Short mmCIF file of C-alpha atoms in Angstrom, two decimals:
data_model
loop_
_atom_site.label_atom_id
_atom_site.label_comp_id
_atom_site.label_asym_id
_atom_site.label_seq_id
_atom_site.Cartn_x
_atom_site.Cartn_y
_atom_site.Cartn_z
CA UNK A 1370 -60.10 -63.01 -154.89
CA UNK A 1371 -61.76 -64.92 -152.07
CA UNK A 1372 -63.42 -63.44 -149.54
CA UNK A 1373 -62.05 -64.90 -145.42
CA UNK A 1374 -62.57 -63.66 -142.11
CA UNK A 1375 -63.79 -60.18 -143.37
CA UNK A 1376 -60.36 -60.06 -145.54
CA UNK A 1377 -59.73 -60.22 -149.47
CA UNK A 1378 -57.21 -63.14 -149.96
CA UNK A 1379 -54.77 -62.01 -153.22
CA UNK A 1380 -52.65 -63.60 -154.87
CA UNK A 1381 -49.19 -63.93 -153.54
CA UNK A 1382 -46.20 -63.42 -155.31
CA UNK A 1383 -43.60 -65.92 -155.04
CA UNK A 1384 -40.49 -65.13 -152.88
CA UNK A 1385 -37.10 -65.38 -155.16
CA UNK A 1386 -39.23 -64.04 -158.34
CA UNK A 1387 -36.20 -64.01 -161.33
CA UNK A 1388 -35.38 -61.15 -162.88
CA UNK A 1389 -36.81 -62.51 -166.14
CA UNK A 1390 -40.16 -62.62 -164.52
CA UNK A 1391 -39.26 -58.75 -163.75
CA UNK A 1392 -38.73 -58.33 -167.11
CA UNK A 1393 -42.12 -59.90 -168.59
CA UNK A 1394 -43.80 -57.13 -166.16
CA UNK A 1395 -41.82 -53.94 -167.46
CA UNK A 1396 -43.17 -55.46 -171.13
CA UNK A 1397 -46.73 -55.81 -169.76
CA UNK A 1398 -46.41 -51.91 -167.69
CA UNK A 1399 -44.90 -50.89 -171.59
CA UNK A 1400 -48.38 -52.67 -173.09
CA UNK A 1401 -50.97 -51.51 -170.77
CA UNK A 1402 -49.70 -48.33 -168.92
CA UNK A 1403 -47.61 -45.21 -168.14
CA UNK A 1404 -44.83 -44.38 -166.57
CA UNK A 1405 -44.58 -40.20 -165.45
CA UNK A 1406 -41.72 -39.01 -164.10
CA UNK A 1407 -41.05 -35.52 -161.82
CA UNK A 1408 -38.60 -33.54 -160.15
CA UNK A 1409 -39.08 -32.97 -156.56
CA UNK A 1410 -38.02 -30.32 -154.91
CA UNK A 1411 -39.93 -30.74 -151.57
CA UNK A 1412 -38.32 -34.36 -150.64
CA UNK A 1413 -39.55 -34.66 -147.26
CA UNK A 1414 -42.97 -33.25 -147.72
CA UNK A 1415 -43.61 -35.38 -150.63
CA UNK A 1416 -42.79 -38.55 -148.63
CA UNK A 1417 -44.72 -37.63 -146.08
CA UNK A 1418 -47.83 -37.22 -148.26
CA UNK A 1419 -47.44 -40.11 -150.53
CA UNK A 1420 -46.85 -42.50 -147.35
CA UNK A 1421 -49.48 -40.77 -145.11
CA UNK A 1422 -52.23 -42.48 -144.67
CA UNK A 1423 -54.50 -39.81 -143.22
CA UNK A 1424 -53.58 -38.00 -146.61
CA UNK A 1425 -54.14 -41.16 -148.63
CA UNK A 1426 -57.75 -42.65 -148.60
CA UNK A 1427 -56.47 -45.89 -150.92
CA UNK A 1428 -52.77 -46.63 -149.67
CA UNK A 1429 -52.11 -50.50 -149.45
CA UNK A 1430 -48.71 -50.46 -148.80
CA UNK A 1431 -45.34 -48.30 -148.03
CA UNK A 1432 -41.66 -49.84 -148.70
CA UNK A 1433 -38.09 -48.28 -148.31
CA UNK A 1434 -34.72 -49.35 -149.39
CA UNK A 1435 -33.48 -47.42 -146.29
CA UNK A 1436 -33.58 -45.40 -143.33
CA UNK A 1437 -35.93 -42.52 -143.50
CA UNK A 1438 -32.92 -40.28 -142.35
CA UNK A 1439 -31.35 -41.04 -145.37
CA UNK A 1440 -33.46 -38.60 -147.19
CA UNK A 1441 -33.08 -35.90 -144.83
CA UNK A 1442 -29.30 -36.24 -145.38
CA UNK A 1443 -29.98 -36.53 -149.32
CA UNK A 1444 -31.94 -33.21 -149.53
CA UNK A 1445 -29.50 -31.38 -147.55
CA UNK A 1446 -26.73 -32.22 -149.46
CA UNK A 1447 -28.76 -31.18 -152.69
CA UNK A 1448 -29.35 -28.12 -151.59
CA UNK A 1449 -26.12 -27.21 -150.40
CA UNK A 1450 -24.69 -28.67 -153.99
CA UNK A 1451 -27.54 -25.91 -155.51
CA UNK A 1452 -26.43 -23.22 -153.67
CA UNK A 1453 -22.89 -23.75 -154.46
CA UNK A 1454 -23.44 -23.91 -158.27
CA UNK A 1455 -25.41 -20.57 -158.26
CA UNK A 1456 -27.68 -22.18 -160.29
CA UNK A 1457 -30.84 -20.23 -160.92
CA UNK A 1458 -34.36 -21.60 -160.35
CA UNK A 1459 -35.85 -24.70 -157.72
CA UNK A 1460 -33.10 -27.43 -156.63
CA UNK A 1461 -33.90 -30.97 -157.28
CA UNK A 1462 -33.61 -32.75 -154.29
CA UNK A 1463 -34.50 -36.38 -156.17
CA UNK A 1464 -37.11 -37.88 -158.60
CA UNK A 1465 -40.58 -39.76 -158.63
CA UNK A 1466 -41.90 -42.01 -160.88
CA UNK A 1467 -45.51 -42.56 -160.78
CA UNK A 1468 -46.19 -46.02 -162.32
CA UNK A 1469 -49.26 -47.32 -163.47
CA UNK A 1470 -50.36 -50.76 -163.29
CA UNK A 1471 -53.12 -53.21 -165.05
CA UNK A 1472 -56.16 -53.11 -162.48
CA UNK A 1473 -55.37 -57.18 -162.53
CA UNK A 1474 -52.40 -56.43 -160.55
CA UNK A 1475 -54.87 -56.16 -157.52
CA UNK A 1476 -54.85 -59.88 -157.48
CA UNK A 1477 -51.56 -59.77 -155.75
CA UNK A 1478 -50.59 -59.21 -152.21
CA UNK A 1479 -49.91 -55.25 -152.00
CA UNK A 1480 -46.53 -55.74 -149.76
CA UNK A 1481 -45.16 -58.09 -152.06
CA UNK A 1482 -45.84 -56.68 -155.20
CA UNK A 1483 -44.07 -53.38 -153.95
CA UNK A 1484 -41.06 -54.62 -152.89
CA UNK A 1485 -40.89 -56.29 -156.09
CA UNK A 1486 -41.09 -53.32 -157.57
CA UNK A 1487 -39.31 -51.20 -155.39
CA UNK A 1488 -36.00 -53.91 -154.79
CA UNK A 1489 -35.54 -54.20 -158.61
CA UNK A 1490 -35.46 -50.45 -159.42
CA UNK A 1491 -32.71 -50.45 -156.50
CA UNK A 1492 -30.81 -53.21 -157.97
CA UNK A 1493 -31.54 -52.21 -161.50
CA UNK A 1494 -29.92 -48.59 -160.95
CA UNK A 1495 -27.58 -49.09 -157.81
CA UNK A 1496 -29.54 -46.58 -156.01
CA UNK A 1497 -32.17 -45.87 -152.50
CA UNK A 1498 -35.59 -45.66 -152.96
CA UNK A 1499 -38.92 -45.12 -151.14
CA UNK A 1500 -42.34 -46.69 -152.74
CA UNK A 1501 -46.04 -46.53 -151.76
CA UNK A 1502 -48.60 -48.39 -153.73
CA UNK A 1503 -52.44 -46.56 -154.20
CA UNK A 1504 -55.26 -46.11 -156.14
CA UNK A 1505 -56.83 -42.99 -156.72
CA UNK A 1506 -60.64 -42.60 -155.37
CA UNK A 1507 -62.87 -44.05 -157.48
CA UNK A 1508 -60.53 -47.06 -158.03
CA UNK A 1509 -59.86 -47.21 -161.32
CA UNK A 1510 -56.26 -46.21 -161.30
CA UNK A 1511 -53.96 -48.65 -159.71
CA UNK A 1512 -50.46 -47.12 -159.55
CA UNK A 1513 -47.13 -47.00 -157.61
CA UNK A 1514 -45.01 -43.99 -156.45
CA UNK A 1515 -41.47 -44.59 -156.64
CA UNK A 1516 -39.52 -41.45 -155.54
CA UNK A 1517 -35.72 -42.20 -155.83
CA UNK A 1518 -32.28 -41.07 -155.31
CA UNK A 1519 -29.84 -39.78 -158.13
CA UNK A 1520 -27.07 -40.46 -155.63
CA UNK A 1521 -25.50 -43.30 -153.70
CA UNK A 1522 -24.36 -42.90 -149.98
CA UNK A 1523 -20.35 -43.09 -149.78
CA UNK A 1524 -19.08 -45.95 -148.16
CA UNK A 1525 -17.02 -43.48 -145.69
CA UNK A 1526 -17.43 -39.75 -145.67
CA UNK A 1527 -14.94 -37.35 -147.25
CA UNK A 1528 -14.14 -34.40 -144.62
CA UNK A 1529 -12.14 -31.53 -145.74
CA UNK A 1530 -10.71 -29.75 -142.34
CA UNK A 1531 -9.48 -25.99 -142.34
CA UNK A 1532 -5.80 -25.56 -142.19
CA UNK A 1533 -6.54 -21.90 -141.02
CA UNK A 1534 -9.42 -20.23 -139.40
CA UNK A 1535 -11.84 -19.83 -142.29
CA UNK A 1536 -14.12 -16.67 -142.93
CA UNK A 1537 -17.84 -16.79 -144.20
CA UNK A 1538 -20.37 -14.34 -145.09
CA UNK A 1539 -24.17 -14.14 -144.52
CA UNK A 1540 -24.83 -15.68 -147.40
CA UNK A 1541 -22.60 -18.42 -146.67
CA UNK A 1542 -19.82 -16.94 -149.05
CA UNK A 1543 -15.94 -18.06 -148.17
CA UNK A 1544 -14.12 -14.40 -147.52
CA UNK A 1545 -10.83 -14.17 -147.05
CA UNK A 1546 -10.39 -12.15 -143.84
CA UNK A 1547 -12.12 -11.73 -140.49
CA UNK A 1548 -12.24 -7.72 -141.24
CA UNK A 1549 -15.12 -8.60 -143.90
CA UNK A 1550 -17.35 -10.17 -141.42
CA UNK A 1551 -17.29 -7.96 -138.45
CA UNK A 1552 -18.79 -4.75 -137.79
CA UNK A 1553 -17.84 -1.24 -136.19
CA UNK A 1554 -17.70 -2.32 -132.98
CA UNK A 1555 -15.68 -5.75 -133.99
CA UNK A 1556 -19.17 -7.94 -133.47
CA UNK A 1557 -19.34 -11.18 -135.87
CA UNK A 1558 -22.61 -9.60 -138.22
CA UNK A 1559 -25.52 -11.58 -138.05
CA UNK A 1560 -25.58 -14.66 -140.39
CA UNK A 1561 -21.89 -14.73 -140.68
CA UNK A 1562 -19.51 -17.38 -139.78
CA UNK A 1563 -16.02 -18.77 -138.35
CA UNK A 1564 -14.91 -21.99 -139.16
CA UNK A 1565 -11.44 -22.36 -136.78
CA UNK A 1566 -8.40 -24.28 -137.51
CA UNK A 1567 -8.61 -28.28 -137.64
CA UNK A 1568 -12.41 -27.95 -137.69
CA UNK A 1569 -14.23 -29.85 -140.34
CA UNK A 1570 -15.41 -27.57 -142.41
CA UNK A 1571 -17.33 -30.17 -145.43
CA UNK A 1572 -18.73 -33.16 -145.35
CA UNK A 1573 -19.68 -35.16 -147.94
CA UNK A 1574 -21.35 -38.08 -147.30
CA UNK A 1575 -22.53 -38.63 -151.35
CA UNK A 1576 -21.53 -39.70 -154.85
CA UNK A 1577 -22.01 -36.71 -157.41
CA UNK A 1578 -25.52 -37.11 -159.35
CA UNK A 1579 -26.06 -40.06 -161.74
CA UNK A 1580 -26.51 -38.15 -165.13
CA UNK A 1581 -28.47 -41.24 -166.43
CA UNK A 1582 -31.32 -40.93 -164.06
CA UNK A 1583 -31.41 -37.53 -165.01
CA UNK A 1584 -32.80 -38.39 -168.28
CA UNK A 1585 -36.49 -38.85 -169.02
CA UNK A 1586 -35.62 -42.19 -171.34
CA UNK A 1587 -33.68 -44.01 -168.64
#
């Protein structure tokens, strides 16, 4: 590195870089570092911290696949997934891999080198993903944070609209009639719901989870 004008000039990574060249790198990350990977199940407050950089004293650079939206949709849909499956415990509302890199990697231009990153994990696995690029604060541990989705966004969405006036509980149950939902004096209870005739009534706007990027060995 060369110091000009105040600035550190690194090494830039070529545009158009081959996915054999992609390759030689996951060898050399296999050789010289780790790769951790977590459940999240606070999306948006974890994107918010690992892109913040008020939060973050060493954060070089920040790269999406997408619109931050996207996530917001993403985490609602998990959870609504969750609460249908009366599965018990935390819901997963996507993944993060914390990868980190040879302290020669700071040779290269920060934006670069995480969209390299970041645009062959999204090609690799066919799926959206946020990165930010840091070291911790004595500088000694260069790393990425790659949080990603397990889904893909539909092309179109799939709507399901009520035939008949639909019933739900406070807890978001489907009951069958209107009696169940109203009290004494023939108020709708507090929390409950009616969904009427030709109103959509689900939306789905993704694929159903990837079970490979489930796995810790992907």
């Amino acid at each position: 590195m060369q110091p000009g004008n105040g600035h550190e000039v690194r090494k830039r990574i070529p545009y158009g870089i081959h996915s054999q060249k992609c390759r030689k790198g996951v060898r050399l990350l296999a050789r010289h570092s780790f790769i951790q990977m977590s459940k999240l199940t606070n999306l948006k407050g974890r994107i918010s911290y690992i892109s913040s950089h008020v939060r973050q004293e060493n954060l070089y650079a920040v790269y999406e696949t997408t619109e931050r939206k996207f996530w917001n949709e993403l985490a609602k849909c998990n959870q609504e997934e969750f609460k249908k499956s009366g599965t018990e415990g935390s819901c997963i509302e996507a993944r993060e891999l914390i990868i980190a890199l040879p302290e020669s990697f700071v040779e290269y231009e920060p934006d670069m080198l995480l969209k390299l990153f970041v645009e062959h994990f999204k090609q690799q696995y066919e799926v959206e993903a946020i990165g930010a690029l840091h070291h911790n604060k004595r500088k000694t541990n260069y790393h990425i944070h790659l949080i990603f989705s397990e889904r893909e966004l539909l092309e179109k969405p799939v709507e399901k609209v009520a035939t008949r006036n639909m019933f739900y509980d406070e807890t978001g149950r489907h009951v069958r009639t209107k009696k169940e939902i109203i009290d004494e004096a023939g108020q709708l209870k507090n929390g409950c719901k009616i969904i009427s005739k030709g109103e959509v009534y689900e939306r789905k706007l993704f694929t159903p989870k990837k079970a490979k990027l489930s796995r810790n060995c992907f």
